[in-house]
XYZ file of C-alpha atoms in Angstrom:
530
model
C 8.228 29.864 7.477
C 9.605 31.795 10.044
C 10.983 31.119 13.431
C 7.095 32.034 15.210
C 5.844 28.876 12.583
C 9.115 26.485 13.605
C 8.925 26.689 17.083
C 5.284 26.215 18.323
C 4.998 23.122 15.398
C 7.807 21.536 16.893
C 7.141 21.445 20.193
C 3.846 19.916 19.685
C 5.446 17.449 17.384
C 7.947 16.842 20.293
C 5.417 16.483 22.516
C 3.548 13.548 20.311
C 6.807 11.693 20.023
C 7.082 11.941 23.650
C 3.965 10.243 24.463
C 4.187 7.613 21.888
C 7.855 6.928 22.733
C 6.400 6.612 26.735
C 3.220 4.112 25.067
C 6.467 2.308 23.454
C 8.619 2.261 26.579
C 5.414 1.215 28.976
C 4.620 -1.721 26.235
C 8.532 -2.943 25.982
C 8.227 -3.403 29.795
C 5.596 -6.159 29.287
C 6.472 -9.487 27.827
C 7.410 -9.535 24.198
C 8.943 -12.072 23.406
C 6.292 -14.070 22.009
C 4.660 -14.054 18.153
C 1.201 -13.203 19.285
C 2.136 -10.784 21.268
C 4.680 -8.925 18.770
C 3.210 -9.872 15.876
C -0.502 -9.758 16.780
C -0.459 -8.016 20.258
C -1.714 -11.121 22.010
C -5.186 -10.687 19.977
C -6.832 -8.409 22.529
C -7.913 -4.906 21.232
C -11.857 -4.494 20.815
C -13.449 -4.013 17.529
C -13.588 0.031 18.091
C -10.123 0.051 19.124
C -8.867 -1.822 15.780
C -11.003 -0.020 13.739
C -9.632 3.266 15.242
C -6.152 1.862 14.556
C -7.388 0.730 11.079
C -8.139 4.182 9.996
C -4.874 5.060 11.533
C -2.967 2.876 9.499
C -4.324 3.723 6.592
C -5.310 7.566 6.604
C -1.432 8.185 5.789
C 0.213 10.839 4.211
C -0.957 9.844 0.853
C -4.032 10.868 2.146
C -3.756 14.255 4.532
C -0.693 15.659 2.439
C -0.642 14.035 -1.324
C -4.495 13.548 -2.685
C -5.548 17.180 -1.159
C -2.757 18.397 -2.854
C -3.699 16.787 -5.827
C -6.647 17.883 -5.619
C -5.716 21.511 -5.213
C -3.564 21.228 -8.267
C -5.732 19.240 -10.999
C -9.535 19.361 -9.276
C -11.758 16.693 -10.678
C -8.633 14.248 -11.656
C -7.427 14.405 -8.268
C -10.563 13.165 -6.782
C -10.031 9.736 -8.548
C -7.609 8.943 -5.300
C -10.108 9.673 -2.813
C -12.784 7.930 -4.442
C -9.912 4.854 -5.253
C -9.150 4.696 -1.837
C -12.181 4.961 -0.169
C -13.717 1.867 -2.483
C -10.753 -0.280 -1.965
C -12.778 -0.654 1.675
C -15.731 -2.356 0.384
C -13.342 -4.692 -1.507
C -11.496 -5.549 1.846
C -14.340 -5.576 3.723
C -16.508 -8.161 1.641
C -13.627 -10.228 0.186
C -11.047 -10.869 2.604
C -11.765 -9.241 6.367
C -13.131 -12.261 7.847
C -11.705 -14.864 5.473
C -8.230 -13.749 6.119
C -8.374 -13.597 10.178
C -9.946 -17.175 10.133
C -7.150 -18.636 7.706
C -4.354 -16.725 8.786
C -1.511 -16.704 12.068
C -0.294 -13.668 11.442
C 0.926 -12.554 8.157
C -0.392 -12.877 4.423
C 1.877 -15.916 3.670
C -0.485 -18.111 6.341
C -3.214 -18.003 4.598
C -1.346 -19.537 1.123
C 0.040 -21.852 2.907
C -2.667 -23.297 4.925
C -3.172 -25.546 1.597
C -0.200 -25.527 -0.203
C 3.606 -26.600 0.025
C 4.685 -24.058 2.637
C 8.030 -23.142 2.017
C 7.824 -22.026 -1.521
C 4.718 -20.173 -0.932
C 5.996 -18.233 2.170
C 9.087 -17.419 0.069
C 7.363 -15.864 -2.862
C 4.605 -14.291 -0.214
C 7.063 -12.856 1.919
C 9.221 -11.342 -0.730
C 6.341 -9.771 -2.542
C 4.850 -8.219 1.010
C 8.363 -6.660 1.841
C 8.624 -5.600 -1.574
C 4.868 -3.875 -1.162
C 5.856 -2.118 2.202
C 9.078 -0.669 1.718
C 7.250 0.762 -1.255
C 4.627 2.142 0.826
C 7.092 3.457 3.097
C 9.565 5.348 0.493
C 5.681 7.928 0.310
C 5.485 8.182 4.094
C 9.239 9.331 3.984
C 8.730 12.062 1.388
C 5.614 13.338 3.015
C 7.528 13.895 6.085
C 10.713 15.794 3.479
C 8.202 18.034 2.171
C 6.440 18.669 5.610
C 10.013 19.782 7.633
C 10.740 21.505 4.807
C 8.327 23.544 4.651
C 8.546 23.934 8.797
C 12.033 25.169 8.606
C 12.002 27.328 5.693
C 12.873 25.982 2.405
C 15.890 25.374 3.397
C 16.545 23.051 0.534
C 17.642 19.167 0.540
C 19.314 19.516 4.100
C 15.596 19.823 5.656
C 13.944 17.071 3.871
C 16.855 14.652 4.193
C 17.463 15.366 8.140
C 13.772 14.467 8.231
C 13.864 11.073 6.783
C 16.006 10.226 8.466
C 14.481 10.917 11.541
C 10.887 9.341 10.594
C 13.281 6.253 9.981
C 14.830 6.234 13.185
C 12.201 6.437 15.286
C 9.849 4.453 13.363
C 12.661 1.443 13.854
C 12.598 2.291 17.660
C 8.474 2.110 17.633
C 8.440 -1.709 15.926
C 11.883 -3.169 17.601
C 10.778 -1.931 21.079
C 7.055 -1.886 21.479
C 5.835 -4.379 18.561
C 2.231 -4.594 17.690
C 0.609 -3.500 20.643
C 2.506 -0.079 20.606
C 2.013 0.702 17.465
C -1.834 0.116 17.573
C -2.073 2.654 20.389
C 0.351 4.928 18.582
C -2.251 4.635 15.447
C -5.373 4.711 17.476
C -3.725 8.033 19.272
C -2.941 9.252 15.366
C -6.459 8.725 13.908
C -8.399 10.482 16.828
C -5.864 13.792 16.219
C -6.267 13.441 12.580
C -9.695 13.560 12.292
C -9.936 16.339 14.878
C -7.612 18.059 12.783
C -9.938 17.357 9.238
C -12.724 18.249 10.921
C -11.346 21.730 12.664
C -10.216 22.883 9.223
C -13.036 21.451 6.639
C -15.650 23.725 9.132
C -13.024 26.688 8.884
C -13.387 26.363 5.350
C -17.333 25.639 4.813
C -17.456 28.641 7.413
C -15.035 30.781 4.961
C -17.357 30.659 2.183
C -20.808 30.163 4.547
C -21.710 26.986 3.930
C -22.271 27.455 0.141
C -20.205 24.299 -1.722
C -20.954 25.639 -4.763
C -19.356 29.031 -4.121
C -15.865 27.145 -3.103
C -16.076 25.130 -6.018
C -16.566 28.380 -8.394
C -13.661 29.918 -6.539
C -11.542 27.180 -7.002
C -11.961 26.392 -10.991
C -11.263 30.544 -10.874
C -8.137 30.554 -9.325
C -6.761 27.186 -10.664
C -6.355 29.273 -14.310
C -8.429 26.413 -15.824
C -11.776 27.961 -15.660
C -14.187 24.826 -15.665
C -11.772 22.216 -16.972
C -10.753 22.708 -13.414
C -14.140 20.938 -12.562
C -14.004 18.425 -14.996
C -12.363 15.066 -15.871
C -9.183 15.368 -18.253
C -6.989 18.178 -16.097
C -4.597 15.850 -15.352
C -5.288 12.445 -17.199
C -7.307 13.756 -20.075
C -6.117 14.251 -23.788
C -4.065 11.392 -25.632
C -4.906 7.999 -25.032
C -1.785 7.334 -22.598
C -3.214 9.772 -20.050
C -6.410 7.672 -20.347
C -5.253 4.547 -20.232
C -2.969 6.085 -16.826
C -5.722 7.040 -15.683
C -8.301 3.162 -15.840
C -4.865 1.857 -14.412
C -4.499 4.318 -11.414
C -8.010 3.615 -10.779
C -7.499 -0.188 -10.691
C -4.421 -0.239 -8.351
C -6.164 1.850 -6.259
C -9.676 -0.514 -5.726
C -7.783 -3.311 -6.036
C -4.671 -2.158 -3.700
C -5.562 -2.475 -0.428
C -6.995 -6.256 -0.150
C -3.359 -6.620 -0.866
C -1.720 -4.666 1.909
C 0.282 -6.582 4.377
C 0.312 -4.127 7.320
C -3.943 -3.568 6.269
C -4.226 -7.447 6.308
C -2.356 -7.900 9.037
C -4.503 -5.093 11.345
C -6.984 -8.509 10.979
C -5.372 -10.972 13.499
C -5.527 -8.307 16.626
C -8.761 -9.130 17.308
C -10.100 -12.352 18.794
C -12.834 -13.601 16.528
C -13.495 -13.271 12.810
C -16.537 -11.248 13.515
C -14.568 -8.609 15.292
C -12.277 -8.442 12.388
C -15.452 -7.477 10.203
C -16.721 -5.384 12.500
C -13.204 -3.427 13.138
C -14.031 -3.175 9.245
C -16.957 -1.582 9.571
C -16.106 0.937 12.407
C -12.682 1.903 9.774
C -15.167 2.715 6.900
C -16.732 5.008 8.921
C -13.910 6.203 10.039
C -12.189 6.721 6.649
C -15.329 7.649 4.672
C -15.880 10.563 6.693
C -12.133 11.606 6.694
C -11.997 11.092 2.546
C -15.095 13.277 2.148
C -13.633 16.134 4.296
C -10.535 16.224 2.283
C -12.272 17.111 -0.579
C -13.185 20.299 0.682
C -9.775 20.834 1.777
C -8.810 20.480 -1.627
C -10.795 22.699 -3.082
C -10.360 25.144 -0.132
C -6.585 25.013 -0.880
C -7.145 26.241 -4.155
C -9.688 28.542 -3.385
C -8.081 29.932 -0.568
C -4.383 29.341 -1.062
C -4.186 29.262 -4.787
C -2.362 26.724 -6.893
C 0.049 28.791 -7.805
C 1.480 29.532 -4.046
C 0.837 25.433 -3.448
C 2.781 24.707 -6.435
C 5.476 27.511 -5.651
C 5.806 25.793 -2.205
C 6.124 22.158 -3.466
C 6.333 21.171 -6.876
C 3.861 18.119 -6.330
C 1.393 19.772 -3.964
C 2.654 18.006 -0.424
C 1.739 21.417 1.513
C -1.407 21.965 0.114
C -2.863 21.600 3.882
C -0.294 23.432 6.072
C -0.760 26.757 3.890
C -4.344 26.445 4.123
C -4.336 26.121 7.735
C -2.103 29.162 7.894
C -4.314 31.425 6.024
C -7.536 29.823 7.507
C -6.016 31.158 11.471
C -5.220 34.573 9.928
C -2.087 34.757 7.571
C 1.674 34.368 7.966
C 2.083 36.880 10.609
C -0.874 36.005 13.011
C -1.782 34.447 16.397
C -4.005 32.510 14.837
C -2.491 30.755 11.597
C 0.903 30.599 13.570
C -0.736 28.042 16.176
C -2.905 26.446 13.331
C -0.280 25.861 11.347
C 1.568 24.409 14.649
C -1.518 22.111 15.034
C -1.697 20.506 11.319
C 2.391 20.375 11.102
C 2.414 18.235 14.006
C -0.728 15.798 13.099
C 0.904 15.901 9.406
C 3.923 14.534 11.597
C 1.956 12.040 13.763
C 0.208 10.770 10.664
C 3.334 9.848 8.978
C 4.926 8.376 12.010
C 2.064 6.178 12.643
C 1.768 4.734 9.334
C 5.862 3.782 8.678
C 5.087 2.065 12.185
C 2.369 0.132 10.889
C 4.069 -0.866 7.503
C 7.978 -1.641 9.494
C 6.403 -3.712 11.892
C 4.217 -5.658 8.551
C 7.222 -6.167 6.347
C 9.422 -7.258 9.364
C 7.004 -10.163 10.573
C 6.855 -10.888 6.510
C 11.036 -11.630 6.904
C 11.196 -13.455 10.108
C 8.070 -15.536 9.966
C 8.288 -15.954 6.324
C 11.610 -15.679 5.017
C 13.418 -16.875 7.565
C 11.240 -19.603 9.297
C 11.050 -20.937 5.532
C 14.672 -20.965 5.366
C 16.335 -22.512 8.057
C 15.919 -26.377 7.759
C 14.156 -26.634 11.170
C 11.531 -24.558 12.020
C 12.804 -21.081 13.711
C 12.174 -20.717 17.933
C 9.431 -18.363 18.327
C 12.003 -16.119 20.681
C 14.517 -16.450 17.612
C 12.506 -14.970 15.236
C 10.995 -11.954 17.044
C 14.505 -11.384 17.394
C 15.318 -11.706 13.442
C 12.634 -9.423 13.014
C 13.615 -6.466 15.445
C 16.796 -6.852 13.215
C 14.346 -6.469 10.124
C 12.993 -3.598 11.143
C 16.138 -1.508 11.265
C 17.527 -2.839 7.510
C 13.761 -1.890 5.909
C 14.037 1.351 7.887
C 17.672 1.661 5.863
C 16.441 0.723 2.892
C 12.899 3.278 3.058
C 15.148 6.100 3.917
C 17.862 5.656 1.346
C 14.783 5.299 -1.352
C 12.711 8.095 0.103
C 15.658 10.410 -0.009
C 15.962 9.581 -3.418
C 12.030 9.590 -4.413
C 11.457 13.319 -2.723
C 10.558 15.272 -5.656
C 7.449 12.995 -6.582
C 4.121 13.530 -4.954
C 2.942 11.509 -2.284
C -0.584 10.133 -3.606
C 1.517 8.879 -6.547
C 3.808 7.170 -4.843
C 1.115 5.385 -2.752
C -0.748 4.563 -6.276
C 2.706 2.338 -7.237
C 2.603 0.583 -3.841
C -0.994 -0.146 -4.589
C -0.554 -1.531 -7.890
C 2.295 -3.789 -7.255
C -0.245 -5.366 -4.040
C -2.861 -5.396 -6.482
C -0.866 -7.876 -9.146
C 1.327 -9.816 -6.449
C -0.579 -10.291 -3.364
C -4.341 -9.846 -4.458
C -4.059 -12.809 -7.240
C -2.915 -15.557 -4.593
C -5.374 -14.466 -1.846
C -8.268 -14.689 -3.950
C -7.338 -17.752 -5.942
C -6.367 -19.197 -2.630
C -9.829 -18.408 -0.564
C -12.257 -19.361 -3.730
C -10.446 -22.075 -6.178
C -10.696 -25.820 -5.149
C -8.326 -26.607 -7.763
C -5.682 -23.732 -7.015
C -2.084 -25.275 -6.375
C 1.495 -24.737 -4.601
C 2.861 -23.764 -8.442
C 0.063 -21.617 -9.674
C 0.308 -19.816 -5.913
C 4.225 -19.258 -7.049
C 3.178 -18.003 -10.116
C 0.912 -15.793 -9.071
C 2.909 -13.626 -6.911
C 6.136 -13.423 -8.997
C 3.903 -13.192 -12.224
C 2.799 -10.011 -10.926
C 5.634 -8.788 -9.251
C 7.856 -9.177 -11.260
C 6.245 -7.408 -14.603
C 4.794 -4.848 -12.386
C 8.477 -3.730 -10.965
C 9.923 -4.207 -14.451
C 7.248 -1.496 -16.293
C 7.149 1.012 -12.894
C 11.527 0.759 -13.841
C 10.971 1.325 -17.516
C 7.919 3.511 -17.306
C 8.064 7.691 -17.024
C 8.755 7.554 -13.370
C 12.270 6.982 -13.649
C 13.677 8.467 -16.124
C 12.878 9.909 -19.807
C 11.163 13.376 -18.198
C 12.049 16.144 -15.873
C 10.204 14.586 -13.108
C 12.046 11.501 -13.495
C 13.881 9.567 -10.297
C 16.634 10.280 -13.147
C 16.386 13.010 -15.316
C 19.536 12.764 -16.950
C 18.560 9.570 -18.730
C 16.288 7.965 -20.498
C 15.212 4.090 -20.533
C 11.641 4.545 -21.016
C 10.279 2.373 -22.657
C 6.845 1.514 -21.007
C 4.121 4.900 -21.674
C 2.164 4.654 -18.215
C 3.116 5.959 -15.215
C 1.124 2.829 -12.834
C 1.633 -0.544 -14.036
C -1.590 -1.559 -12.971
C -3.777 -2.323 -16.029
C -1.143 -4.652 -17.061
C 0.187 -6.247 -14.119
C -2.845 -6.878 -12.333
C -4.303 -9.378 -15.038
C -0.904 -10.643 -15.781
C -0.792 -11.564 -11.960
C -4.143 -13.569 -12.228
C -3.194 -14.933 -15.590
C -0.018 -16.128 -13.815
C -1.745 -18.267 -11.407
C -4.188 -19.679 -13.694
C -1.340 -20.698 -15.985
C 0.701 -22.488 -13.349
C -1.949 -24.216 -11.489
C -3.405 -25.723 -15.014
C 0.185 -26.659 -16.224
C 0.987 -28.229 -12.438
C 1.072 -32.324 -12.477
C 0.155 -31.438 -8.960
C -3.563 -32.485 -7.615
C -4.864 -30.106 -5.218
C -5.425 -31.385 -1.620
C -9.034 -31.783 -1.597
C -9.011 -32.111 2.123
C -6.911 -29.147 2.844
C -9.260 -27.157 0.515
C -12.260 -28.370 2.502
C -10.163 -27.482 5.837
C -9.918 -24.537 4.765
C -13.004 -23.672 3.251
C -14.833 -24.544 6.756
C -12.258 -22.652 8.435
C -12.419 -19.503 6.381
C -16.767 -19.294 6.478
C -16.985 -20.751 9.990
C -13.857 -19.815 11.865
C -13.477 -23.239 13.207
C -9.663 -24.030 14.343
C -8.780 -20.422 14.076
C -5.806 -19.286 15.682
């Protein structure tokens, strides 16, 4: 890019950290100190307004920058994201929306615990949640390597690295300083550009090839070199039975992902009532539905328009798939027109990622100070105290995500996002469910549950193709590989339920009938709700 691109792009990406570091400052000024209000931000957004943030939180760069580019690259295969993530929804919103705000204080752990012994259950919880989000947040941080790359050139691993580390910093001052009720706003502020954005560029592209879908589509399969393979399953996934079998386990993570989420579970308890959490549901499926469909036409307009060759020659994995179609949709490299476009989707590209590591710091910090550490100290922890411990939190995960995404940045975004998924899907998804539906479940199965999938689903993403054994390994240079799929999912995920079901049959502990009754009125009829 030249210096026309840079400079317009990043002074509307200066100006959106400007606002949303004056929303953080304004917030800071009111009272903090408490766990509702950090944690929850004292319950009081609307249904709309958590929705909006809802979408916010969850239309991340996975989404804008990794599954278009997928889908630029490999056509029908690359769909299987959109579709993954856009069905997760119905699982959250039928399963565990209203269950989990009626059970739960503020973090997945609280509803475990409601009925079983609390400190080894917030423990395992905890751990697994933190585990989840800094995974979540390593993708965020190469989505924004590849997008200031891009923005200043090429300019190699400088670029990208100067970047993560700024996403980290400031995504440490958003949580520490402004806590939940700044980052909703900063996500509600997100989600309304975003979709402005989608929308602005999917009718620049319908209007490119005048309306006619089918017309992209042919255009597409022409210039992807695959003819129509390009249109049909096995581009990516297809051929031996490994790449099938990757493919039934991306596909699992991905449904079964997100009623696993901490910082998606947690979006629950900023509303007042269980029925706002469903309808904040609701008004986020509308949200994201619309915004999932419209990235399938930017997919295919990237490769129609763009080309996967010149996506591929600009990033390996496809993470810049959008900002070169915006550029040609204003007019080329060297116009008015695709300068200031590509300005426009640099900066919500930015915003996006910002919001989300926001969403997911704040998430895995609350997991360490109101599980971790209240479970650890002897007496339970001052609510003062541990807001404290987790402002602290939040700058060692923002550490960790940026020494890990600096690492990761070669891998594409989407498939990051598809390992986060998977690992919620076998740690956090068994012990929710077992916990909200079996009368008999118990403190050891809970236990179980979590590390039985955590545990084996870490262990096969380490000895799986990711890492090493390939040229798109983490490490290239070596080779421990041991494990043929790329997501652990179709494994982990029924060794996580299996896990449960073992340890609560094999407990000589009797489950609390009362507690289960508690909370079985509690969960169905929000009684005693927090």
């Amino acid at each position: 890019m030249t210096g026309n691109h840079q400079t317009p792009a990043l002074l509307l990406f200066s100006a959106f950290v400007a606002v949303t570091l004056g929303i953080t400052t304004w917030v800071s000024r009111n009272r903090q100190g408490s766990q509702e209000e950090f944690y929850a931000g004292g319950r009081l957004f609307s249904p709309m307004e958590n929705g909006f943030a809802i979408a916010g939180d969850y239309m991340s760069a996975a989404s804008f920058l990794g599954a278009t580019g997928l889908i630029a690259l490999y056509g029908y295969d690359g769909l299987l994201y959109v579709v993954g993530f856009l069905v997760a929804w119905l699982v959250v919103l039928f399963l565990v929306a209203e269950l989990v705000r009626n059970c739960g204080r503020f973090t997945l752990a609280d509803v475990v615990a409601a009925r079983m012994s609390e400190r080894p259950v917030r423990i395992a919880a905890g751990t697994s949640s933190v585990t989840v989000s800094v995974l979540y947040l390593v993708a965020q941080m190469v989505g924004a390597g590849s997008l200031v790359a891009l923005l200043l050139g090429n300019t190699g691993e400088a670029a990208q690295s100067w970047a993560v580390i700024g996403v980290g910093a400031l995504m440490v001052i958003y949580v520490s300083l402004g806590g939940m009720r700044a980052t909703t706003w900063i996500q509600i502020v997100k989600a309304v550009l975003l979709l402005g954005g989608t929308i602005v560029l999917t009718t620049l592209v319908l209007v490119r090839f005048h309306g006619d879908f089918d017309q992209l589509l042919r255009t597409a399969a022409e210039r992807s070199g695959h003819g129509s393979a390009y249109l049909a399953p096995g581009l990516k996934y297809g051929g031996d039975w490994t790449a099938r079998f990757d493919f039934m386990s991306l596909g699992l993570a991905l449904v079964l992902g997100t009623a696993g989420l901490p910082h998606i579970l947690s979006r629950f308890y900023t509303v007042p009532t269980a029925q706002a959490a469903r309808r904040s549901a609701v008004w986020s499926i509308g949200l994201i539905g619309g915004f999932y469909l419209m990235t399938i036409v930017l997919g295919f307009g990237a490769a129609a328009i763009v080309g996967p060759e010149a996506v591929r020659g600009s990033n390996a994995s496809g993470n810049t798939a959008v900002p070169l179609l915006a550029l040609d949709l204003g007019g080329g490299a060297d116009s008015t027109g695709g300068t200031v476009l590509f300005a426009v989707v640099a900066a919500i590209a930015f915003a996006t990622i910002l919001a989300v590591v926001a969403g997911i710091t704040l998430a895995s910090s609350a997991s360490v100070a109101h599980d971790l550490y209240a479970s650890l100290r002897r007496r339970n922890a001052e609510p003062r105290s541990e807001v404290a411990v987790a402002r602290v939190a939040a700058v060692g995960i923002g550490v960790i995500a940026i020494a890990l995404g600096l690492l990761a940045r070669d891998l594409n975004v989407a498939f990051l996002v598809g390992l986060a998924f998977a690992v919620a899907a076998s740690a956090n998804l068994p012990v929710l469910m077992y916990s909200l539906f079996w009368r008999g479940f118990t403190t050891r199965g809970a236990v179980w549950s979590v590390y039985g999938g955590l545990v084996p689903a870490l262990a096969l993403v380490v000895l799986s193709p990711v890492v090493s054994g390939s040229p798109q390994s983490l490490f290239p240079a070596v080779d421990f590989q041991y494990f043929p799929l790329q997501n652990p999912g179709l494994v982990s995920i029924p060794l996580g339920f299996l896990a449960g079901w073992l340890g609560t049959v094999t407990s000589a502990e009797v489950a609390d009938e009362t507690k289960h009754a508690e909370t079985e009125v509690r969960s169905l009829t929000g009684a005693g709700a927090a």
